[in-house]
Amino acid sequence: MGPPSLAPETREQRRRMVFRHLGGRGVRDRRVLAAMAWLPREWFLPPGLAAEAYSDAPLPIGSGQTISQPYVVALMTENLHLRRGDRVLEIGTGSGYQTAVLARLAAEVFTIERLPDLLVEAEERFRRLHLTNIRTRHGDGAAGWPEAAPFDAIVVTAAAPRVPEPLTAQLAPGGRLVIPVGDLAAQELMILERGAAGDALAQRQAGGVRFVPLISRHAFTDER
Ligand code: SAM
């Protein structure tokens, strides 16, 4: 049985977003495209911004934070190469949109957010969507979630000056880590992959991005 059909009034806009902004810019993973065609992005936005939901742009979600641009969500998710049985750690829950995409593709998602108000709102959205495979935590995600480690995939949705060491330590053999690394103005999307024997970390770059900062003693210590 397929997933329940949600928000039929925006189904066509979602289909167009997937075709034009995601497929049209090279995203090929069918499971990622299907998850984003299913999920109503307007449910993750402040009510006044619902009309903007299917523009390919980051948008403000309150507390000085943003929901990521759909293309960047798709690019990051595709690079995680998720399988149905995977356990995923996300740092920076924000609106919960990226979390919900991950929850459609993996067995379990662990997500950490430092701003409690955003986390409460995201948890309400997960309930409304009946996404029961998400566990949430309030705190500094750069420290990871040691009790639940190791993870098959880790995604950081905030910019860091370097890859926080606790995160690489929590990556399973064969695991993938996607993180924007750079300064406060601009970053490069880095993809790290741990060898199947659990040893070396291979590293490559997937293009320029611009994220709000990861605030942590392991990253940036303030927002300026
Ligand atoms: N993925 C989100 C979405 O789909 O809406 C967008 C995330 S937003 C670009 C980055 C988030 O990271 C913000 O909500 C911010 O509060 C959070 N953040 C920043 N530093 C953090 C930290 N050390 N631990 C956890 N969350 C953090």
Coordinates of C-alpha atoms and ligand atoms in Angstrom, one line a residue:
M1 CA 0.0 0.0 0.0
G2 CA 1.4 3.5 -0.9
P3 CA 1.6 6.4 1.6
P4 CA -1.6 8.3 2.3
S5 CA -2.2 11.2 0.0
L6 CA -1.7 14.5 1.8
A7 CA -2.8 18.1 1.0
P8 CA -4.3 17.4 -2.4
E9 CA -4.6 21.1 -3.1
T10 CA -0.8 21.4 -3.4
R11 CA -0.1 18.0 -5.0
E12 CA 0.4 19.5 -8.4
Q13 CA 2.8 22.2 -7.1
R14 CA 4.9 19.5 -5.4
R15 CA 5.0 17.5 -8.6
R16 CA 6.2 20.5 -10.5
M17 CA 8.8 21.3 -7.8
V18 CA 10.2 17.8 -8.1
F19 CA 10.2 17.9 -11.9
R20 CA 11.7 21.4 -12.3
H21 CA 13.8 22.2 -9.3
L22 CA 15.0 18.7 -8.3
G23 CA 15.0 16.5 -11.4
G24 CA 15.8 19.5 -13.6
R25 CA 19.0 20.1 -11.6
G26 CA 20.2 16.6 -11.6
V27 CA 18.6 14.8 -8.6
R28 CA 18.0 11.3 -9.8
D29 CA 17.2 9.2 -6.6
R30 CA 13.6 8.1 -7.1
R31 CA 13.0 7.5 -3.5
V32 CA 14.1 11.0 -2.6
L33 CA 12.0 12.5 -5.3
A34 CA 8.9 10.4 -4.2
A35 CA 9.4 11.5 -0.6
M36 CA 9.5 15.2 -1.5
A37 CA 6.5 14.8 -3.9
W38 CA 4.6 13.4 -0.9
L39 CA 5.5 15.9 1.8
P40 CA 3.5 19.2 2.0
R41 CA 6.3 21.8 2.6
E42 CA 3.6 24.4 3.5
W43 CA 3.0 22.5 6.7
F44 CA 6.5 23.4 7.9
L45 CA 6.2 27.1 7.3
P46 CA 4.7 30.0 9.3
P47 CA 1.1 30.5 7.9
G48 CA 2.0 33.8 6.2
L49 CA 4.6 32.1 4.0
A50 CA 2.5 29.1 2.8
A51 CA 2.2 30.6 -0.7
E52 CA 6.0 30.5 -1.1
A53 CA 6.3 26.9 -0.2
Y54 CA 7.2 25.6 -3.7
S55 CA 9.6 28.3 -4.7
D56 CA 13.1 26.8 -4.6
A57 CA 14.3 29.0 -1.8
P58 CA 15.2 28.9 1.9
L59 CA 12.5 30.6 4.0
P60 CA 12.4 32.1 7.6
I61 CA 10.9 29.8 10.2
G62 CA 11.3 32.1 13.2
S63 CA 14.1 32.4 15.9
G64 CA 16.4 33.7 13.1
Q65 CA 16.5 30.2 11.5
T66 CA 15.5 28.9 8.0
I67 CA 13.9 25.9 6.3
S68 CA 16.4 24.8 3.7
Q69 CA 15.9 25.2 -0.1
P70 CA 14.2 22.1 -1.5
Y71 CA 17.1 21.5 -4.0
V72 CA 19.6 21.5 -1.1
V73 CA 17.4 19.1 0.9
A74 CA 17.3 16.7 -2.1
L75 CA 21.0 17.0 -2.8
M76 CA 22.0 16.3 0.9
T77 CA 19.5 13.4 1.1
E78 CA 20.6 11.9 -2.1
N79 CA 24.2 11.9 -1.0
L80 CA 23.3 10.0 2.2
H81 CA 22.4 7.0 0.0
L82 CA 19.8 5.8 2.5
R83 CA 18.6 2.2 2.6
R84 CA 15.3 1.2 4.3
G85 CA 17.0 -0.3 7.3
D86 CA 19.3 2.6 8.0
R87 CA 19.6 4.6 11.3
V88 CA 20.2 8.3 10.6
L89 CA 21.3 11.1 12.8
E90 CA 20.3 14.7 11.9
I91 CA 21.8 17.8 13.5
G92 CA 19.6 20.9 13.2
T93 CA 15.9 19.8 13.2
G94 CA 14.7 23.4 12.4
S95 CA 11.2 23.1 10.9
G96 CA 11.5 19.3 10.7
Y97 CA 11.1 19.2 6.9
Q98 CA 14.4 17.5 6.2
T99 CA 13.7 15.1 9.2
A100 CA 10.4 14.1 7.7
V101 CA 12.1 13.4 4.3
L102 CA 14.6 11.2 6.1
A103 CA 11.9 9.4 8.1
R104 CA 10.2 8.3 4.8
L105 CA 13.5 6.7 3.6
A106 CA 15.2 5.1 6.6
A107 CA 14.2 2.9 9.5
E108 CA 14.9 5.4 12.4
V109 CA 15.8 9.1 12.5
F110 CA 17.4 10.7 15.5
T111 CA 17.3 14.5 15.3
I112 CA 18.8 17.2 17.6
E113 CA 17.9 20.9 17.8
R114 CA 19.3 23.6 20.1
L115 CA 16.3 25.9 20.0
P116 CA 13.4 24.4 22.1
D117 CA 10.6 26.4 20.5
L118 CA 11.5 25.1 17.0
L119 CA 11.8 21.5 18.3
V120 CA 8.3 21.6 19.9
E121 CA 6.8 22.8 16.6
A122 CA 8.6 20.2 14.6
E123 CA 7.4 17.4 17.0
E124 CA 3.8 18.6 16.5
R125 CA 4.3 18.2 12.7
F126 CA 5.7 14.7 13.0
R127 CA 2.6 13.7 15.0
R128 CA 0.3 15.2 12.4
L129 CA 2.2 13.3 9.7
H130 CA 2.1 10.0 11.7
L131 CA 5.9 9.7 11.4
T132 CA 6.5 7.5 14.4
N133 CA 10.2 6.6 13.6
I134 CA 11.6 9.9 14.7
R135 CA 13.3 10.5 18.0
T136 CA 14.1 14.1 19.1
R137 CA 16.5 15.7 21.5
H138 CA 17.1 19.2 22.6
G139 CA 20.8 20.1 22.9
D140 CA 24.1 20.5 21.1
G141 CA 24.0 18.2 18.1
A142 CA 27.7 18.6 17.4
A143 CA 28.3 16.2 20.3
G144 CA 26.2 13.6 18.4
W145 CA 23.9 11.1 20.2
P146 CA 26.5 8.6 21.7
E147 CA 23.9 6.2 23.3
A148 CA 22.3 5.6 19.9
A149 CA 25.5 5.4 17.9
P150 CA 26.8 4.2 15.5
F151 CA 24.7 5.6 12.6
D152 CA 24.6 4.6 9.0
A153 CA 24.2 8.2 7.9
I154 CA 24.7 11.6 9.6
V155 CA 23.5 14.9 8.1
V156 CA 24.3 18.3 9.6
T157 CA 22.0 21.1 8.4
A158 CA 24.0 24.0 9.8
A159 CA 27.4 25.3 8.7
A160 CA 30.6 24.3 10.6
P161 CA 34.2 25.5 10.3
R162 CA 35.3 21.9 10.4
V163 CA 33.8 18.4 10.8
P164 CA 33.1 17.9 14.5
E165 CA 35.1 15.0 15.7
P166 CA 32.3 13.4 17.8
L167 CA 30.3 13.0 14.6
T168 CA 32.9 11.1 12.7
A169 CA 33.4 8.9 15.8
Q170 CA 29.7 7.9 15.6
L171 CA 29.7 6.9 12.0
A172 CA 29.3 3.1 11.3
P173 CA 31.5 1.2 8.9
G174 CA 30.3 2.1 5.4
G175 CA 28.5 5.2 6.9
R176 CA 28.0 8.5 5.1
L177 CA 28.3 12.0 6.7
V178 CA 27.0 15.1 4.8
I179 CA 27.9 18.5 6.3
P180 CA 28.4 22.1 5.0
V181 CA 32.0 23.2 5.9
G182 CA 33.3 26.7 5.6
D183 CA 33.1 30.1 7.1
L184 CA 29.9 32.1 8.1
A185 CA 29.5 33.6 4.6
A186 CA 29.7 30.4 2.4
Q187 CA 30.4 26.7 2.7
E188 CA 31.2 23.7 0.6
L189 CA 29.0 20.6 1.0
M190 CA 31.3 17.8 2.2
I191 CA 30.6 14.1 1.9
L192 CA 32.6 11.8 4.1
E193 CA 32.3 8.0 3.8
R194 CA 33.8 5.5 6.3
G195 CA 35.4 2.4 4.7
A196 CA 33.5 -0.9 5.0
A197 CA 36.2 -2.2 7.4
G198 CA 35.5 0.8 9.7
D199 CA 38.8 2.4 9.0
A200 CA 39.6 5.2 6.6
L201 CA 37.3 8.2 5.8
A202 CA 37.0 9.1 2.1
Q203 CA 36.1 12.7 1.4
R204 CA 34.6 14.6 -1.5
Q205 CA 32.8 17.9 -2.2
A206 CA 29.3 18.4 -3.7
G207 CA 29.1 22.1 -4.4
G208 CA 28.8 25.5 -2.7
V209 CA 26.0 26.1 -0.2
R210 CA 25.0 28.7 2.4
F211 CA 23.7 27.7 5.8
V212 CA 23.1 29.3 9.2
P213 CA 25.9 28.5 11.7
L214 CA 26.2 25.4 13.9
I215 CA 26.4 26.9 17.3
S216 CA 28.6 24.8 19.5
R217 CA 32.0 24.5 21.3
H218 CA 32.8 22.1 18.4
A219 CA 31.8 24.7 15.7
F220 CA 31.0 28.4 15.8
T221 CA 30.6 29.9 19.3
D222 CA 28.2 32.6 18.3
E223 CA 25.9 33.6 15.3
R224 CA 28.0 36.5 13.9
Ligands
SAM1 N1 16.8 21.0 8.3 C1 16.0 22.1 8.7 C2 14.7 22.2 8.0 O1 14.4 21.4 7.1 O2 13.9 23.1 8.3 C3 16.8 23.4 8.5 C4 17.8 23.6 9.6 S1 18.3 25.2 9.8 C5 19.1 25.6 8.3 C6 19.6 24.9 11.0 C7 19.2 24.5 12.3 O3 20.3 24.1 13.1 C8 18.5 25.6 13.1 O4 17.2 25.3 13.5 C9 19.5 25.8 14.3 O5 18.8 26.2 15.5 C10 20.1 24.5 14.5 N2 21.3 24.4 15.2 C11 22.4 25.3 15.2 N3 23.4 24.8 15.9 C12 23.0 23.7 16.5 C13 23.6 22.7 17.4 N4 24.8 22.9 17.9 N5 22.8 21.6 17.7 C14 21.6 21.4 17.2 N6 21.0 22.3 16.3 C15 21.7 23.4 16.0

